[in-house]
CSV table of C-alpha atoms in Angstrom, one decimal:
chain,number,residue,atom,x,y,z
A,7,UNK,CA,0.0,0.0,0.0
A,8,UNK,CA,0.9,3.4,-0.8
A,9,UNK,CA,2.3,5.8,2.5
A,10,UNK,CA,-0.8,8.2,2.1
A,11,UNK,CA,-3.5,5.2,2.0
A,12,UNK,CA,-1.7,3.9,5.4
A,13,UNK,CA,-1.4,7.6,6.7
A,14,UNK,CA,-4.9,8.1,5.7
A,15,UNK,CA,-6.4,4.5,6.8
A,16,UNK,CA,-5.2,5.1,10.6
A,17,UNK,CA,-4.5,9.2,11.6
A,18,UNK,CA,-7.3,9.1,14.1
A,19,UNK,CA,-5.6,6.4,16.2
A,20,UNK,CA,-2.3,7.6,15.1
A,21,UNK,CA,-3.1,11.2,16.4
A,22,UNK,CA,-5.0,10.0,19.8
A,23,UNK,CA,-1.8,8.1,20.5
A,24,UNK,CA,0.5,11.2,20.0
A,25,UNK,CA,-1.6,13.5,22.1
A,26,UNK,CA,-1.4,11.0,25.2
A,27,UNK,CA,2.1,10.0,24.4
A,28,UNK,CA,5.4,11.7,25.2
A,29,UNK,CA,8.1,11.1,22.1
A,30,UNK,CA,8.6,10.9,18.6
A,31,UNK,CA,5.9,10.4,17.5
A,32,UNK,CA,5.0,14.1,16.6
A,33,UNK,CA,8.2,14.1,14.5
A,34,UNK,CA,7.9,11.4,12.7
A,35,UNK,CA,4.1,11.9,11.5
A,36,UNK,CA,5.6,15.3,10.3
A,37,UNK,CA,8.3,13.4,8.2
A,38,UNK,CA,6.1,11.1,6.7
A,39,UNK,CA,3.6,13.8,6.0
A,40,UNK,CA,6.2,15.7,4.3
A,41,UNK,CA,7.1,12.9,2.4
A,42,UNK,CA,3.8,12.3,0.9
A,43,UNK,CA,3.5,13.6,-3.0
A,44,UNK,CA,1.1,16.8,-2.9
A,45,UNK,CA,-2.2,15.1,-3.7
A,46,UNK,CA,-1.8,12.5,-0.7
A,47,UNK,CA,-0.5,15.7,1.6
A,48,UNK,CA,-4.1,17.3,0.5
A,49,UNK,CA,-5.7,14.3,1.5
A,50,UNK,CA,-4.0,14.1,4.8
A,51,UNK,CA,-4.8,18.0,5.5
A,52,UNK,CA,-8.4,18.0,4.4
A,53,UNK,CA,-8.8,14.8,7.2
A,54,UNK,CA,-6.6,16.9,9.7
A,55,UNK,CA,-8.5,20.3,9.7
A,56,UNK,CA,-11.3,19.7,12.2
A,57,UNK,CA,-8.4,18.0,14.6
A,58,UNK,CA,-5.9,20.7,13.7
A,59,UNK,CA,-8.7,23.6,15.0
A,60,UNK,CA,-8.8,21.7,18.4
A,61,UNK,CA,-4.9,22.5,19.0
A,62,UNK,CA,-2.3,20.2,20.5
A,63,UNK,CA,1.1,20.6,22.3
A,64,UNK,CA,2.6,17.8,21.4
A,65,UNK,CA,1.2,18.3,17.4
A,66,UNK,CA,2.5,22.1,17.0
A,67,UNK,CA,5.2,21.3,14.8
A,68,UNK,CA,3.2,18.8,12.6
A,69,UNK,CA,0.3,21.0,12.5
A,70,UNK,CA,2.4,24.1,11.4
A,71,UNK,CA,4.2,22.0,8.2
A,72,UNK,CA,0.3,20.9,7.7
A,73,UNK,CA,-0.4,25.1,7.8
A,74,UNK,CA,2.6,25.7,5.6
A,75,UNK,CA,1.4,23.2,2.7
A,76,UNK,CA,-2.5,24.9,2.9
A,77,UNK,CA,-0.5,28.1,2.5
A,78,UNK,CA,1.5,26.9,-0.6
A,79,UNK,CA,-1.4,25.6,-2.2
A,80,UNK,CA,-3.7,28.2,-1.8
A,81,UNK,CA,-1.4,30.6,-3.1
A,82,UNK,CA,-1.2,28.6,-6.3
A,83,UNK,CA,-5.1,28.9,-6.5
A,84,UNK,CA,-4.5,32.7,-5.8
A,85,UNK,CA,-1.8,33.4,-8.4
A,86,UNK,CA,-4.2,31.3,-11.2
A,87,UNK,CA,-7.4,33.6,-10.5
A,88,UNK,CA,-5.7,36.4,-9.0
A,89,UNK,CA,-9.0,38.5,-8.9
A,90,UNK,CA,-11.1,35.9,-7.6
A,91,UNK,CA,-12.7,36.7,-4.0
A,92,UNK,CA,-12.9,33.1,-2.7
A,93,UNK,CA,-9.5,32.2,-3.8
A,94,UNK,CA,-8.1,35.8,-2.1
A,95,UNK,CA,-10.3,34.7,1.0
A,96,UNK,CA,-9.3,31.1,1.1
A,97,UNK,CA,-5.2,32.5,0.7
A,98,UNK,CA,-5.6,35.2,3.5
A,99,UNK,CA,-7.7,32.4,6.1
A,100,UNK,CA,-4.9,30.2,5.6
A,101,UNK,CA,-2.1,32.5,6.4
A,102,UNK,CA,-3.8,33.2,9.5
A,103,UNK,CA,-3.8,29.6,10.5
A,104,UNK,CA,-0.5,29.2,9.5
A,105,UNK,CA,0.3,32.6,11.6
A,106,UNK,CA,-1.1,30.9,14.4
A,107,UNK,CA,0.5,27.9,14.3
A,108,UNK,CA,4.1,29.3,14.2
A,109,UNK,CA,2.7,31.2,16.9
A,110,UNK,CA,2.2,28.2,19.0
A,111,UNK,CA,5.9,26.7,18.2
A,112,UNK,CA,7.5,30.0,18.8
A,113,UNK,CA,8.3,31.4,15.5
A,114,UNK,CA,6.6,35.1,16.8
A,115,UNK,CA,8.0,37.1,13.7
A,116,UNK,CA,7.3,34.7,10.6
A,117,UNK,CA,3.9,34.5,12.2
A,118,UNK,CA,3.4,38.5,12.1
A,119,UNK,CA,4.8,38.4,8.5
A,120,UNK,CA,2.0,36.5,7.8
A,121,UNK,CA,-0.5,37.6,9.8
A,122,UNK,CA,0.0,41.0,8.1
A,123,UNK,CA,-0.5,39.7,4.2
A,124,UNK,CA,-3.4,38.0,5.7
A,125,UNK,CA,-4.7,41.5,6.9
A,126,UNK,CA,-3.6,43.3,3.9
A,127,UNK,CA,-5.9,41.0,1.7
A,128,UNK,CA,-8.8,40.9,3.7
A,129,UNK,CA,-8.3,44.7,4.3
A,130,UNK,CA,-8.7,45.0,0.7
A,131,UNK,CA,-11.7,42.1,0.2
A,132,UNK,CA,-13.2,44.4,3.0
A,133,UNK,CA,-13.6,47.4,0.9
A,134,UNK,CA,-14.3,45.8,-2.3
A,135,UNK,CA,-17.3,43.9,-0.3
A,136,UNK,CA,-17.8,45.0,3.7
A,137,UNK,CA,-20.8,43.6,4.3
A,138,UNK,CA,-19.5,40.0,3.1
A,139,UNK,CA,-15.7,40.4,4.5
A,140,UNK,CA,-16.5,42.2,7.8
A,141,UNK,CA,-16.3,39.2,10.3
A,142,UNK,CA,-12.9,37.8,8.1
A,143,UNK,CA,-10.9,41.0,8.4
A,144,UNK,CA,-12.3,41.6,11.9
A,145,UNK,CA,-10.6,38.7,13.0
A,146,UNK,CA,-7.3,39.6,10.8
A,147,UNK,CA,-6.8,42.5,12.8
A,148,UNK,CA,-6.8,40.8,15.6
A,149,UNK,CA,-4.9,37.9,14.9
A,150,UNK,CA,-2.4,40.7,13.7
A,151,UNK,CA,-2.8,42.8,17.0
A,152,UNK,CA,-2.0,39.5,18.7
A,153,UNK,CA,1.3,39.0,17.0
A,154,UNK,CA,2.1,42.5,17.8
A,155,UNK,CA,1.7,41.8,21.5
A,156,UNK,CA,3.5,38.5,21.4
A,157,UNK,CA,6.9,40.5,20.0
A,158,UNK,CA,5.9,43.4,22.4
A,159,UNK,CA,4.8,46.3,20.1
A,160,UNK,CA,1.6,46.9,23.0
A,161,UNK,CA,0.9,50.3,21.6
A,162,UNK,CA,0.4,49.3,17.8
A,163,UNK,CA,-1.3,45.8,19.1
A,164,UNK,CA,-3.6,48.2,20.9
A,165,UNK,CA,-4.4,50.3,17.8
A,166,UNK,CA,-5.6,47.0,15.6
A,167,UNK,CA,-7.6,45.8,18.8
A,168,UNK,CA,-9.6,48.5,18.6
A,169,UNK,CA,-9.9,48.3,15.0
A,170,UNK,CA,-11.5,45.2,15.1
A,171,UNK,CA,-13.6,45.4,17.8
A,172,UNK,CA,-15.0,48.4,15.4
A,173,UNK,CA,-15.8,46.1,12.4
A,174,UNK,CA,-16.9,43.7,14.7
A,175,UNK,CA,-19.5,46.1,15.8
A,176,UNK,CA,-20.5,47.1,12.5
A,177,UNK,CA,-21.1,44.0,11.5
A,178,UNK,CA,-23.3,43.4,14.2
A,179,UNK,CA,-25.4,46.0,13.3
A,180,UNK,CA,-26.1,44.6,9.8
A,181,UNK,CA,-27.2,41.5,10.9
């Protein structure tokens, strides 16, 4: 059998076992994840996204090369229809993630590097369509305002807090 049918036939079990497990375990599904060709890594991340949004310690590091490969091939989708909302969306949501995730393993300024594209391209999805993009670039600003505070820049992480709690309350009002 091919790596990605194995990967793909037990990843539940595999995963419960390295969330109650101390090891290398976490390594090692990242190395065979990054060994799988690209359609089998898509078909590992599409089963991994509701397990990835429910965070783990010990799956940081696996999760964020996970986060990197949504990244890469969003941005292909982006620079094919580069006018194309969804695909602009779907690129900015996953830099976020992936802004998260280095987040969580430390990696404070790559993660603001991405947070901010992310913000840029849902600032400008926002004023093409606000009604439609509120919420999204809402929660940019504060994923960026977060990254500010985590490499101490309080003052400026202040400034896009407010921001979004501003579009947050706008689009409250138009619902």
């Amino acid at each position: 059998r091919r790596s990605s049918d194995l990967l793909n036939h037990c990843y539940k079990d595999l995963i419960n076992v390295i969330k109650e497990t101390l090891g290398c375990l976490p390594m090692l599904a990242e190395r065979a994840f990054n060994l799988l060709s690209p359609a089998g890594k898509s078909q590992i991340t599409g089963l991994l996204k509701p397990i990835m949004l429910e965070g783990s310690i010990q799956l940081a590091e696996f999760f964020c090369s996970v986060r990197e490969f949504e990244v890469k091939k969003s941005h292909e989708k982006y620079e094919k229809k580069r006018g194309n909302l969804e695909n602009m969306s779907d690129y900015a949501r996953t830099m976020d993630h992936y802004s998260i995730s280095l987040t969580d393993i430390g990696k404070d300024k790559e993660a603001l590097q991405y947070a901010k594209q992310s913000l840029e391209i849902y600032k400008m999805l926002f004023l093409k369509n606000s009604n439609r993009f509120d919420s999204n670039y809402a929660l940019s600003l504060n994923n960026y305002a977060n990254c500010l505070r985590n490499i101490g820049k309080n003052n400026e992480e202040l400034q896009y807090t407010k921001q979004s709690l501003v579009i947050f309350e706008i689009g409250r009002a138009h619902v």
